[in-house]
Each structure stands twice: as C-alpha cells, then as structure tokens.
Amino acid sequence: MSTALVCDFKHLARGDVALVGGKISSLGEMISRLAGQGIPVPPGKLVVCWRNGRPGARPLPRRAGQSVDCSSAASGRLMRRPPSPPPTRSSRPRLGLITCLLPSGPARRLRIFLTLALPASWSLGVQQMVRSDAGGSGVMFSIDTESGFDKVVLINAAWGLGENIVQGTVNPDEYQVFKPLLNDTDLVPIIQKKLGGKATKMVLGRSRHQPTRNVPTSKAERAAFVLTDDEILALARLACTIEKHYGCGMDMEWAKDGITGELFIVQARPETVHSRQDPAVLKTYSVKKKGRALATGLSIGDAAVAGHLCLIEDAKDIDRFIDGSILVTVATDPDWVPIMKRAAAIITDHGGRTSHAAIVSRELGVPAVVGTGDATYVLHTDQEVTVSCAEGDVGFVYEGVSDITTTTVDLTDLPPVRTNIMLNLANPSAAYRWWRLPADGIGLARMEFVVSNAIQVHPMALVHFDRLKDEKVQNQIVKLTVGYPHKPDYFVDKLAHGLAALCATFFPRPTIIRLSDFKTNEYAGLIGGAEFEPLEENPMLGFRGASRYYSPRYRDGFALECRAIKQLREVMGFTNAVVMVPFCRTVDEAKKVLDVMAENGLRRGEGGLKVYVMCEIPSNVILAERFTEHFDGFSIGSNDLTQLTLGVDRDSGLLADLFDEQDEAVKWMIARVIRVARERGSKVGICGQAPSDHPEFAKFLVEAGIDSISVIPDSFLAVKRHVVDSEKS
C-alpha cells in the first residue's frame, strides 16, 4: 500500500525542494514567508505519494496535512494517521507542469504541477489559476539579463497566457525599472518601455479536449502596452521584495488577472547565469571591419563569433545540424537543446529576452540574436557571417568574417586615485556592459547618439509637423510616433528614457550630458531635417552648439531637449544628471542660453542642477574667469581646442602631423583653464583620447591639478594606471 499526504502550499518552504520539487517549494516559500510583505501568490494544495516504509530525509511537517490512501487521494477522503517517510533526497524529484481547466467554470480553474521521483513516488500540486488569458502575463528578472547589472528590474509582457513568451513565439513588450529610486512613490523611474509585436495570444480553449489555443491579437492590442506605468512599478517593487528575501538575483513569472485587474507572482527562482560569474573579472568583445548588416534583433549575451550558418526550420530535421555552426531557426523549445549545446551562436525569427532561445543561450554562454523577424528568410545554410552581441541590446548579423578581439580585465588590481576617472558613453543600450568598472561617473554623455538612433526625427519637424512639405517624410514620422498624439512628446519621451539608462549605470555618481551638438549637415540628415537647416560652407564653425539654442531657427527644438532633461531629473529621479553647453563662443551667449533653459524649467542651482560648459574655443580660456560666473564647471574638449588653437583642420589628412594635443600652445591653454577653475572653485575635467595614448600627457594633467579625466571604456584601465603612476611621482 502507498501513502499520500495532502497539504496546503502555505506549509511548504524552499527547503522542501528535494521533496516536492523546485516550483512548488518556491511557491510555498512565498506564500508562507512573503504574503505579509504584500507578495500576491495564488493559493494551492499538494498531494505527495510514496511507498510505505521507505527510508528517507525529514518528513513534511505534521501540521501540513493528513495522510491518505493513494487510491483515494484524488477524491480527498482523509485517513487519520501520520504520513510514512517521504522519498530519500537522493531520489530528487522531476517536475512537470500541466495547466488544466476543470469543466465547472471559472471558479474551478486550476494549475496542476506534477512531480515524479522513481516510478513509485509522485507529488501533485493544484493551484488556483489566474485569468491571464483575459489579461496578460510575462517574465521578470531582478537584474539585467545580459550584463548582470543589479540596479534594474527587467519585465517582459504579452497578452494572454505566458507560454508564448517562454516558447519565444511572440515578441513581447520590454520594460526596465531602476530599483534604487522605487522607494520614492513620487517618482516614475521607468528607464525603458519598448513596444513588442505581440502578434498572437494564448487564451482558453473551447473544450476540455482543447484547454488552450492561440488567436491573433487585435491591431489595438499590438499598438498598446500590456502594462500601465503603475503596474510596471508595482511589479518591480514585488521583484525587489522577493530578491531581498532570497538574497540573490531572481527570475520570476507574473500574471495579470483580466477579470479583477490583480497582479500575481506565479513563480520565482534564483537567477543562475550571472550568479556564477566572477564579478571581479570583466570580459569584453569588440568587432571591427564589419560587413553589411543582414539581420538585427535582441542581443543575448555580450560575445561575438564568426562562422557558417546552418538553417533548420523544423525540429524533426535537427539531425542535419553541423557541430560548431551557427543555428538559424524560427524559434526553439526543449526539443532543440541538444543542438543548441553544439552551436557557436543562435539566430531566431521570434522571441524576446525571456524566450526559450534566450534563456538556454544565456545559460550555455552562447551568443544569440533573437526576434529578428526574418532571419530564416534572408539567411541561408553555409553562409559565412559574424554574429555580434557586443554592441548593446541590439544584436547584429554581419555578412562575412569580421575582426573580433577579446579583452579580459581584472578589476581587483585597481588602486584608488585622487583624480576622478570617468567614461565617455553615448549608446544607452551598451552602457550596462561597463557597470562593473569602478568609474567615477560619465564625463561625456553624447545626446546626439540618442537623437540619431532612438528618435531619428529632427525636433523642429515634430514641433511643426503640419508645415512639412514632403509627404514621404510625414508618413515616416507618423509611423515612428504611433502612440504619441502630440508629436513633440515623442522626442521628449525617447530622449529622457535614453539618457536615463546612462544616468542609471553609475548612479548616484554624476552623468554629464552634453546638449545637442550636431552640425547643420548632420541635423539635415535627420528625418525632416532638410527643411529646417541652412546650407553652410563650413559647418564645423557654423550654426552649432550654444548659438542654436536661443535662435528662432531652433529655439522650439531646444525646448524639447530641456523638457526631456526636466523629465529625467524631476519625474524619473535622476538628479545626478549634469547639463553641459557645447561650443559657447561668448559670455553674452552663455547668458542667453541659461535664460532659455530657465524659461523651460531648467534653472541653474534649483534642485541641485549644475550646468557646465565645454572648454573648446580659445575664448573660453581667455575669458575663463568670466565664464565661471555663469557655469559650475568646465569640460575641456581637446580635439576642438587643439584645432582652433593651432588653426588645423582635424579632418585634413594633409595636416595630420600638425594636429597635436601635446603642442606647447595647447598645453598652455589647458593649464590656464585648470588654474582658473581651481582658483574660482569650479570643477574642471577633460574628455579625450590623449591621456590613454600618451602617459606623459596624463602626467601633465595630474600635475596641473585636473579634477577628472574622461575616456572611452576600452581605455579606462590604461588611463587609471597612468594616473596611479603620475600621482605617485
């Protein structure tokens, strides 16, 4: 005779994993330990069956329930005697999940978990089902899945039941939330909101023989986010509570009941990829000599690899896979794992960051580009390509074999220095790759990258959309700004979110954001830009930088930049954002720019707002004392300062040997502005490559008393060591 025990999930804990399986023990842990902290988990019960008389580990607690005869366990008839011993821990259970609909209506909908351990032992979990078929569901991580950045919550969301996200058959919405600012309920620290395609959704079937089915989503559902901002923040706070309890990064599943509107956590387990990595070792990849981009999608991991493609569209054909090649397919499920283990990289048409292909690739350490949309259409077997996941959250498939270099940095061998070493960053999607570097903040965050790549539209074309003459341009803008009834809001929202990712990376250390510094020919290249930009013979010395901000030709566009920074600081909470004005030719120009900023809600000194100026024109040095009256600090732009001091076009190949940042005249300029800044109590730094290429130049800067040196991430280690040596001497 066999014996079974029936118990409520609330009597189980994560220590029971060897007895009842990982899923049920985790559910029990959250119900019993975290319900009081507001973690909503649907209730459930467990039936455990085993043979009488088996030796084993500790039994389930007596309070958990009563033993029953296995033959009557399903009917619930109880017998009054204590349970026999459970299976030994060596017979670790295997867990399967069955989602079941009982025919009695919504009140009886249940999720059933079946755990198998040796043929004679099993456990059955029955859980109240959340009506996410009428709402939405998804997966949530308490860290960034690709970089391991531990200050964000990543949430994926799709309409209907969650199986489609896990299987990678839909491209879900993706949200990122900054954890350190979640405690302030007046803030909305949502760093990213990316709309997914969500082409289908899984809903309830029409009969017990078809418990679920996939149906197309409506156009309205595809165009809308699954979660509101309040729901995104609520889920992120739940993730933080669960992470704190478990003491590690967590991988969670959530569901929204479409009938009641309630949010539930339906699974939680420790994250297993980044927790195994050495945080003191940073390995990076760079890709040079890239061929034509053949496909793009979400990057999984941060590696790059080159090789031959093997395209397989159906799991029945996996025997055709060639070991060591790059797998291309529509999507993956557990049937594909044997060949995924033998692949150099993986490319899929569908899927998000929490799809099966993404999760398995991450665990295997194999780079993957998922959700390309058309990889199986545009690529073919035996084609030679490079797969790059080393360029941020967008993964690329390049034609041919690119040059791939790998760098490993040991972060334990970096002594402290007086001079701040900061980073030059522009790409928000790649910023998290560098969070482990002990940088003192971001010394130059280039706004132009966000405008060019995330926004793509000239701000004046959004402000004056109705005045556009080019119908093709209007159609492009309409397509990009779906969901934004007031088109300028598109620019503000996209810019604020892009800058937020940069500010988050080293928060609360400063991020110095340079206001837009496109030249007129570069502005004209934006969508709609040609109608608003003049033709100039020499854009380098033309209508650029500060002169644009108060000009009627761009003042309305600059107002959108100010609105974005105001949203970044006051709505999202990134008060570490410092504003920097580029190419400010005169003191009068400085006053005009500050006045326009104040008109748009950015008043120097209010709310701790600091405003710096780029020191890149000889007038900035000559009148440095007067510029300190209007700005809190200088950032020396050594390229333009060298060009304008020596009268050398930095882009001229004929004059390349004359362009020298270490020329005595340039060094005199730099030394003077550093001295004035120190005398006046202003900050002064430099952003340029020279300190990394020339140790003697780093020594000159340190001896002159510079506050900070900002360099590209690849040069961080070299500059840090140059500064260490300079400060010792």
Short mmCIF file of N, CA and C in Angstrom, two decimals, residues 297-420:
data_model
loop_
_atom_site.label_atom_id
_atom_site.label_comp_id
_atom_site.label_asym_id
_atom_site.label_seq_id
_atom_site.Cartn_x
_atom_site.Cartn_y
_atom_site.Cartn_z
N GLY A 297 18.34 41.97 -34.24
CA GLY A 297 17.36 41.52 -33.26
C GLY A 297 17.85 41.88 -31.88
N LEU A 298 17.35 41.22 -30.86
CA LEU A 298 17.80 41.44 -29.49
C LEU A 298 19.07 40.63 -29.24
N SER A 299 20.07 41.26 -28.66
CA SER A 299 21.31 40.55 -28.37
C SER A 299 21.19 39.81 -27.05
N ILE A 300 21.62 38.57 -27.03
CA ILE A 300 21.64 37.76 -25.82
C ILE A 300 23.09 37.44 -25.52
N GLY A 301 23.56 37.86 -24.34
CA GLY A 301 24.98 37.78 -24.02
C GLY A 301 25.69 39.00 -24.57
N ASP A 302 27.03 39.00 -24.46
CA ASP A 302 27.79 40.14 -24.95
C ASP A 302 28.99 39.73 -25.78
N ALA A 303 28.94 38.52 -26.33
CA ALA A 303 30.06 37.99 -27.10
C ALA A 303 29.83 38.19 -28.60
N ALA A 304 30.83 37.84 -29.37
CA ALA A 304 30.75 37.89 -30.83
C ALA A 304 31.46 36.65 -31.38
N VAL A 305 30.97 36.16 -32.51
CA VAL A 305 31.55 34.95 -33.11
C VAL A 305 31.31 34.97 -34.61
N ALA A 306 32.20 34.37 -35.35
CA ALA A 306 32.04 34.25 -36.80
C ALA A 306 32.00 32.78 -37.18
N GLY A 307 31.28 32.46 -38.24
CA GLY A 307 31.20 31.06 -38.67
C GLY A 307 30.21 30.87 -39.79
N HIS A 308 29.91 29.60 -40.09
CA HIS A 308 28.97 29.27 -41.16
C HIS A 308 27.59 28.98 -40.57
N LEU A 309 26.57 29.36 -41.32
CA LEU A 309 25.19 29.17 -40.88
C LEU A 309 24.69 27.76 -41.18
N CYS A 310 23.78 27.31 -40.32
CA CYS A 310 23.05 26.07 -40.58
C CYS A 310 21.58 26.37 -40.29
N LEU A 311 20.77 26.49 -41.34
CA LEU A 311 19.37 26.88 -41.20
C LEU A 311 18.49 25.63 -41.10
N ILE A 312 17.78 25.50 -39.99
CA ILE A 312 16.86 24.39 -39.76
C ILE A 312 15.55 24.96 -39.25
N GLU A 313 14.47 24.72 -39.95
CA GLU A 313 13.18 25.32 -39.58
C GLU A 313 12.29 24.40 -38.76
N ASP A 314 12.57 23.10 -38.74
CA ASP A 314 11.71 22.15 -38.04
C ASP A 314 12.56 21.24 -37.17
N ALA A 315 12.08 20.96 -35.95
CA ALA A 315 12.85 20.14 -35.02
C ALA A 315 13.09 18.73 -35.54
N LYS A 316 12.25 18.26 -36.44
CA LYS A 316 12.45 16.91 -36.98
C LYS A 316 13.70 16.81 -37.84
N ASP A 317 14.24 17.96 -38.22
CA ASP A 317 15.43 17.97 -39.07
C ASP A 317 16.71 18.28 -38.32
N ILE A 318 16.70 18.22 -36.97
CA ILE A 318 17.88 18.63 -36.23
C ILE A 318 19.08 17.72 -36.45
N ASP A 319 18.85 16.54 -36.96
CA ASP A 319 19.98 15.65 -37.27
C ASP A 319 20.87 16.23 -38.36
N ARG A 320 20.36 17.21 -39.10
CA ARG A 320 21.15 17.82 -40.18
C ARG A 320 22.10 18.89 -39.65
N PHE A 321 22.01 19.19 -38.35
CA PHE A 321 22.85 20.27 -37.81
C PHE A 321 24.32 19.87 -37.83
N ILE A 322 25.15 20.83 -38.21
CA ILE A 322 26.60 20.63 -38.27
C ILE A 322 27.23 21.24 -37.03
N ASP A 323 27.92 20.43 -36.25
CA ASP A 323 28.52 20.90 -34.99
C ASP A 323 29.42 22.11 -35.23
N GLY A 324 29.28 23.10 -34.32
CA GLY A 324 30.12 24.28 -34.39
C GLY A 324 29.62 25.36 -35.33
N SER A 325 28.53 25.10 -36.03
CA SER A 325 27.98 26.12 -36.93
C SER A 325 27.01 27.02 -36.17
N ILE A 326 26.50 28.03 -36.85
CA ILE A 326 25.56 28.99 -36.24
C ILE A 326 24.14 28.59 -36.62
N LEU A 327 23.34 28.26 -35.60
CA LEU A 327 21.98 27.78 -35.84
C LEU A 327 21.05 28.94 -36.19
N VAL A 328 20.29 28.78 -37.26
CA VAL A 328 19.25 29.74 -37.64
C VAL A 328 17.92 28.99 -37.68
N THR A 329 16.92 29.49 -36.94
CA THR A 329 15.62 28.84 -36.92
C THR A 329 14.53 29.85 -36.56
N VAL A 330 13.29 29.40 -36.62
CA VAL A 330 12.16 30.28 -36.33
C VAL A 330 12.09 30.59 -34.83
N ALA A 331 12.09 29.55 -34.01
CA ALA A 331 12.06 29.66 -32.55
C ALA A 331 12.50 28.31 -32.01
N THR A 332 12.80 28.23 -30.71
CA THR A 332 13.24 26.97 -30.13
C THR A 332 12.34 26.58 -28.98
N ASP A 333 12.36 25.27 -28.66
CA ASP A 333 11.72 24.75 -27.47
C ASP A 333 12.66 23.66 -26.95
N PRO A 334 12.29 22.93 -25.88
CA PRO A 334 13.23 21.95 -25.33
C PRO A 334 13.75 20.91 -26.32
N ASP A 335 13.02 20.65 -27.40
CA ASP A 335 13.49 19.67 -28.39
C ASP A 335 14.77 20.12 -29.08
N TRP A 336 15.06 21.41 -29.06
CA TRP A 336 16.21 21.95 -29.77
C TRP A 336 17.48 21.98 -28.92
N VAL A 337 17.36 21.73 -27.62
CA VAL A 337 18.50 21.88 -26.72
C VAL A 337 19.73 21.05 -27.13
N PRO A 338 19.57 19.80 -27.58
CA PRO A 338 20.76 19.03 -27.94
C PRO A 338 21.65 19.71 -28.98
N ILE A 339 21.05 20.38 -29.98
CA ILE A 339 21.90 21.03 -30.97
C ILE A 339 22.27 22.45 -30.55
N MET A 340 21.49 23.07 -29.67
CA MET A 340 21.87 24.38 -29.16
C MET A 340 23.18 24.28 -28.38
N LYS A 341 23.39 23.15 -27.72
CA LYS A 341 24.63 22.94 -26.97
C LYS A 341 25.84 22.83 -27.89
N ARG A 342 25.61 22.49 -29.15
CA ARG A 342 26.72 22.30 -30.09
C ARG A 342 26.88 23.46 -31.06
N ALA A 343 26.08 24.52 -30.86
CA ALA A 343 26.10 25.66 -31.78
C ALA A 343 27.09 26.72 -31.32
N ALA A 344 27.71 27.42 -32.28
CA ALA A 344 28.60 28.54 -31.96
C ALA A 344 27.80 29.79 -31.62
N ALA A 345 26.63 29.91 -32.20
CA ALA A 345 25.72 31.03 -31.94
C ALA A 345 24.33 30.62 -32.42
N ILE A 346 23.32 31.40 -32.04
CA ILE A 346 21.93 31.07 -32.38
C ILE A 346 21.23 32.33 -32.88
N ILE A 347 20.44 32.19 -33.94
CA ILE A 347 19.66 33.28 -34.51
C ILE A 347 18.22 32.79 -34.69
N THR A 348 17.24 33.56 -34.19
CA THR A 348 15.85 33.16 -34.35
C THR A 348 15.01 34.29 -34.94
N ASP A 349 13.91 33.90 -35.57
CA ASP A 349 12.95 34.89 -36.10
C ASP A 349 12.16 35.55 -34.98
N HIS A 350 11.75 34.74 -33.98
CA HIS A 350 10.85 35.23 -32.94
C HIS A 350 11.49 35.08 -31.57
N GLY A 351 10.90 35.80 -30.60
CA GLY A 351 11.33 35.65 -29.22
C GLY A 351 11.87 36.92 -28.61
N GLY A 352 11.75 37.01 -27.28
CA GLY A 352 12.28 38.15 -26.53
C GLY A 352 13.40 37.70 -25.62
N ARG A 353 13.75 38.55 -24.66
CA ARG A 353 14.88 38.26 -23.77
C ARG A 353 14.59 37.11 -22.80
N THR A 354 13.30 36.77 -22.63
CA THR A 354 12.96 35.69 -21.71
C THR A 354 12.38 34.49 -22.45
N SER A 355 12.59 34.43 -23.75
CA SER A 355 12.14 33.27 -24.53
C SER A 355 13.04 32.07 -24.25
N HIS A 356 12.59 30.90 -24.69
CA HIS A 356 13.38 29.68 -24.50
C HIS A 356 14.76 29.83 -25.13
N ALA A 357 14.82 30.35 -26.35
CA ALA A 357 16.11 30.50 -27.04
C ALA A 357 17.05 31.40 -26.25
N ALA A 358 16.52 32.50 -25.69
CA ALA A 358 17.35 33.44 -24.94
C ALA A 358 17.85 32.82 -23.64
N ILE A 359 16.96 32.16 -22.92
CA ILE A 359 17.33 31.59 -21.62
C ILE A 359 18.38 30.50 -21.78
N VAL A 360 18.16 29.59 -22.72
CA VAL A 360 19.11 28.49 -22.91
C VAL A 360 20.45 29.00 -23.43
N SER A 361 20.42 29.94 -24.38
CA SER A 361 21.66 30.51 -24.91
C SER A 361 22.48 31.16 -23.80
N ARG A 362 21.77 31.90 -22.95
CA ARG A 362 22.45 32.58 -21.85
C ARG A 362 23.10 31.58 -20.91
N GLU A 363 22.38 30.52 -20.59
CA GLU A 363 22.93 29.50 -19.68
C GLU A 363 24.10 28.75 -20.29
N LEU A 364 24.06 28.57 -21.60
CA LEU A 364 25.14 27.87 -22.30
C LEU A 364 26.34 28.78 -22.58
N GLY A 365 26.15 30.09 -22.43
CA GLY A 365 27.21 31.02 -22.77
C GLY A 365 27.40 31.19 -24.26
N VAL A 366 26.32 30.94 -25.01
CA VAL A 366 26.35 31.04 -26.47
C VAL A 366 25.68 32.34 -26.90
N PRO A 367 26.34 33.19 -27.70
CA PRO A 367 25.68 34.42 -28.14
C PRO A 367 24.49 34.11 -29.03
N ALA A 368 23.45 34.91 -28.90
CA ALA A 368 22.25 34.70 -29.70
C ALA A 368 21.65 36.04 -30.10
N VAL A 369 21.04 36.07 -31.27
CA VAL A 369 20.27 37.22 -31.73
C VAL A 369 18.85 36.71 -31.96
N VAL A 370 17.91 37.15 -31.11
CA VAL A 370 16.55 36.63 -31.17
C VAL A 370 15.59 37.72 -31.64
N GLY A 371 14.45 37.28 -32.17
CA GLY A 371 13.42 38.22 -32.59
C GLY A 371 13.81 39.04 -33.81
N THR A 372 14.57 38.45 -34.74
CA THR A 372 14.99 39.20 -35.94
C THR A 372 13.83 39.45 -36.89
N GLY A 373 12.82 38.59 -36.85
CA GLY A 373 11.67 38.74 -37.73
C GLY A 373 11.81 38.03 -39.06
N ASP A 374 13.03 38.01 -39.61
CA ASP A 374 13.16 37.48 -40.98
C ASP A 374 14.45 36.70 -41.23
N ALA A 375 15.12 36.23 -40.18
CA ALA A 375 16.40 35.55 -40.37
C ALA A 375 16.29 34.33 -41.27
N THR A 376 15.23 33.54 -41.08
CA THR A 376 15.09 32.33 -41.90
C THR A 376 14.75 32.66 -43.35
N TYR A 377 14.39 33.90 -43.61
CA TYR A 377 14.05 34.33 -44.97
C TYR A 377 15.26 34.92 -45.69
N VAL A 378 16.09 35.68 -44.95
CA VAL A 378 17.19 36.40 -45.61
C VAL A 378 18.53 35.68 -45.51
N LEU A 379 18.63 34.66 -44.64
CA LEU A 379 19.88 33.94 -44.48
C LEU A 379 19.76 32.54 -45.07
N HIS A 380 20.91 31.90 -45.31
CA HIS A 380 20.87 30.55 -45.88
C HIS A 380 22.01 29.70 -45.34
N THR A 381 21.84 28.41 -45.41
CA THR A 381 22.83 27.46 -44.93
C THR A 381 24.17 27.65 -45.63
N ASP A 382 25.25 27.51 -44.86
CA ASP A 382 26.63 27.59 -45.31
C ASP A 382 27.09 29.02 -45.60
N GLN A 383 26.23 29.99 -45.33
CA GLN A 383 26.62 31.39 -45.49
C GLN A 383 27.58 31.77 -44.36
N GLU A 384 28.64 32.51 -44.68
CA GLU A 384 29.62 32.91 -43.70
C GLU A 384 29.23 34.28 -43.13
N VAL A 385 29.06 34.35 -41.80
CA VAL A 385 28.60 35.58 -41.17
C VAL A 385 29.33 35.80 -39.85
N THR A 386 29.15 37.00 -39.30
CA THR A 386 29.60 37.34 -37.95
C THR A 386 28.38 37.70 -37.12
N VAL A 387 28.23 37.06 -35.98
CA VAL A 387 27.14 37.36 -35.04
C VAL A 387 27.73 38.21 -33.92
N SER A 388 27.22 39.43 -33.77
CA SER A 388 27.74 40.35 -32.76
C SER A 388 26.68 40.70 -31.73
N CYS A 389 26.95 40.33 -30.47
CA CYS A 389 26.12 40.74 -29.34
C CYS A 389 26.92 41.70 -28.45
N ALA A 390 27.95 42.30 -29.03
CA ALA A 390 28.89 43.13 -28.27
C ALA A 390 28.64 44.62 -28.44
N GLU A 391 27.47 45.00 -28.99
CA GLU A 391 27.22 46.40 -29.30
C GLU A 391 25.98 46.95 -28.61
N GLY A 392 25.64 46.38 -27.47
CA GLY A 392 24.47 46.85 -26.74
C GLY A 392 23.32 45.87 -26.84
N ASP A 393 22.09 46.36 -26.67
CA ASP A 393 20.95 45.45 -26.63
C ASP A 393 20.44 45.06 -28.01
N VAL A 394 21.04 45.62 -29.06
CA VAL A 394 20.72 45.20 -30.42
C VAL A 394 21.81 44.25 -30.91
N GLY A 395 21.39 43.08 -31.37
CA GLY A 395 22.33 42.11 -31.91
C GLY A 395 22.36 42.21 -33.42
N PHE A 396 23.54 42.01 -34.02
CA PHE A 396 23.72 42.15 -35.46
C PHE A 396 24.24 40.86 -36.08
N VAL A 397 23.77 40.59 -37.30
CA VAL A 397 24.33 39.51 -38.11
C VAL A 397 24.96 40.19 -39.32
N TYR A 398 26.30 40.17 -39.38
CA TYR A 398 27.02 40.85 -40.46
C TYR A 398 27.47 39.85 -41.52
N GLU A 399 27.50 40.31 -42.73
CA GLU A 399 27.99 39.50 -43.83
C GLU A 399 29.50 39.31 -43.70
N GLY A 400 29.97 38.07 -43.89
CA GLY A 400 31.40 37.79 -43.87
C GLY A 400 31.98 37.68 -42.47
N VAL A 401 33.30 37.56 -42.42
CA VAL A 401 34.03 37.37 -41.16
C VAL A 401 34.65 38.70 -40.74
N SER A 402 34.24 39.22 -39.61
CA SER A 402 34.78 40.46 -39.07
C SER A 402 35.95 40.17 -38.15
N ASP A 403 36.71 41.22 -37.82
CA ASP A 403 37.79 41.09 -36.85
C ASP A 403 37.20 41.19 -35.44
N ILE A 404 37.39 40.14 -34.64
CA ILE A 404 36.85 40.10 -33.28
C ILE A 404 38.01 40.05 -32.29
N THR A 405 38.03 40.99 -31.36
CA THR A 405 39.05 40.98 -30.32
C THR A 405 38.38 40.84 -28.96
N THR A 406 39.07 40.15 -28.06
CA THR A 406 38.57 39.91 -26.71
C THR A 406 39.52 40.50 -25.69
N THR A 407 38.97 41.19 -24.70
CA THR A 407 39.78 41.78 -23.64
C THR A 407 39.25 41.32 -22.29
N THR A 408 40.14 40.89 -21.41
CA THR A 408 39.77 40.49 -20.06
C THR A 408 40.44 41.43 -19.06
N VAL A 409 39.64 42.02 -18.17
CA VAL A 409 40.14 42.98 -17.20
C VAL A 409 39.94 42.43 -15.80
N ASP A 410 41.02 42.43 -15.01
CA ASP A 410 40.93 42.05 -13.60
C ASP A 410 40.72 43.31 -12.78
N LEU A 411 39.53 43.46 -12.22
CA LEU A 411 39.16 44.69 -11.53
C LEU A 411 39.69 44.76 -10.10
N THR A 412 40.33 43.70 -9.65
CA THR A 412 40.85 43.70 -8.28
C THR A 412 42.16 44.47 -8.16
N ASP A 413 42.82 44.71 -9.28
CA ASP A 413 44.15 45.34 -9.27
C ASP A 413 44.07 46.81 -9.67
N LEU A 414 43.11 47.55 -9.09
CA LEU A 414 42.92 48.95 -9.43
C LEU A 414 42.92 49.79 -8.16
N PRO A 415 44.06 50.35 -7.78
CA PRO A 415 44.13 51.14 -6.55
C PRO A 415 43.39 52.46 -6.69
N PRO A 416 42.95 53.07 -5.59
CA PRO A 416 42.25 54.35 -5.65
C PRO A 416 43.20 55.48 -6.04
N VAL A 417 42.62 56.52 -6.67
CA VAL A 417 43.41 57.68 -7.07
C VAL A 417 42.64 58.95 -6.71
N ARG A 418 43.36 60.08 -6.63
CA ARG A 418 42.72 61.35 -6.31
C ARG A 418 41.92 61.87 -7.50
N THR A 419 42.50 61.73 -8.70
CA THR A 419 41.86 62.21 -9.92
C THR A 419 40.72 61.29 -10.31
N ASN A 420 39.55 61.84 -10.54
CA ASN A 420 38.41 61.02 -10.95
C ASN A 420 38.61 60.53 -12.38
#
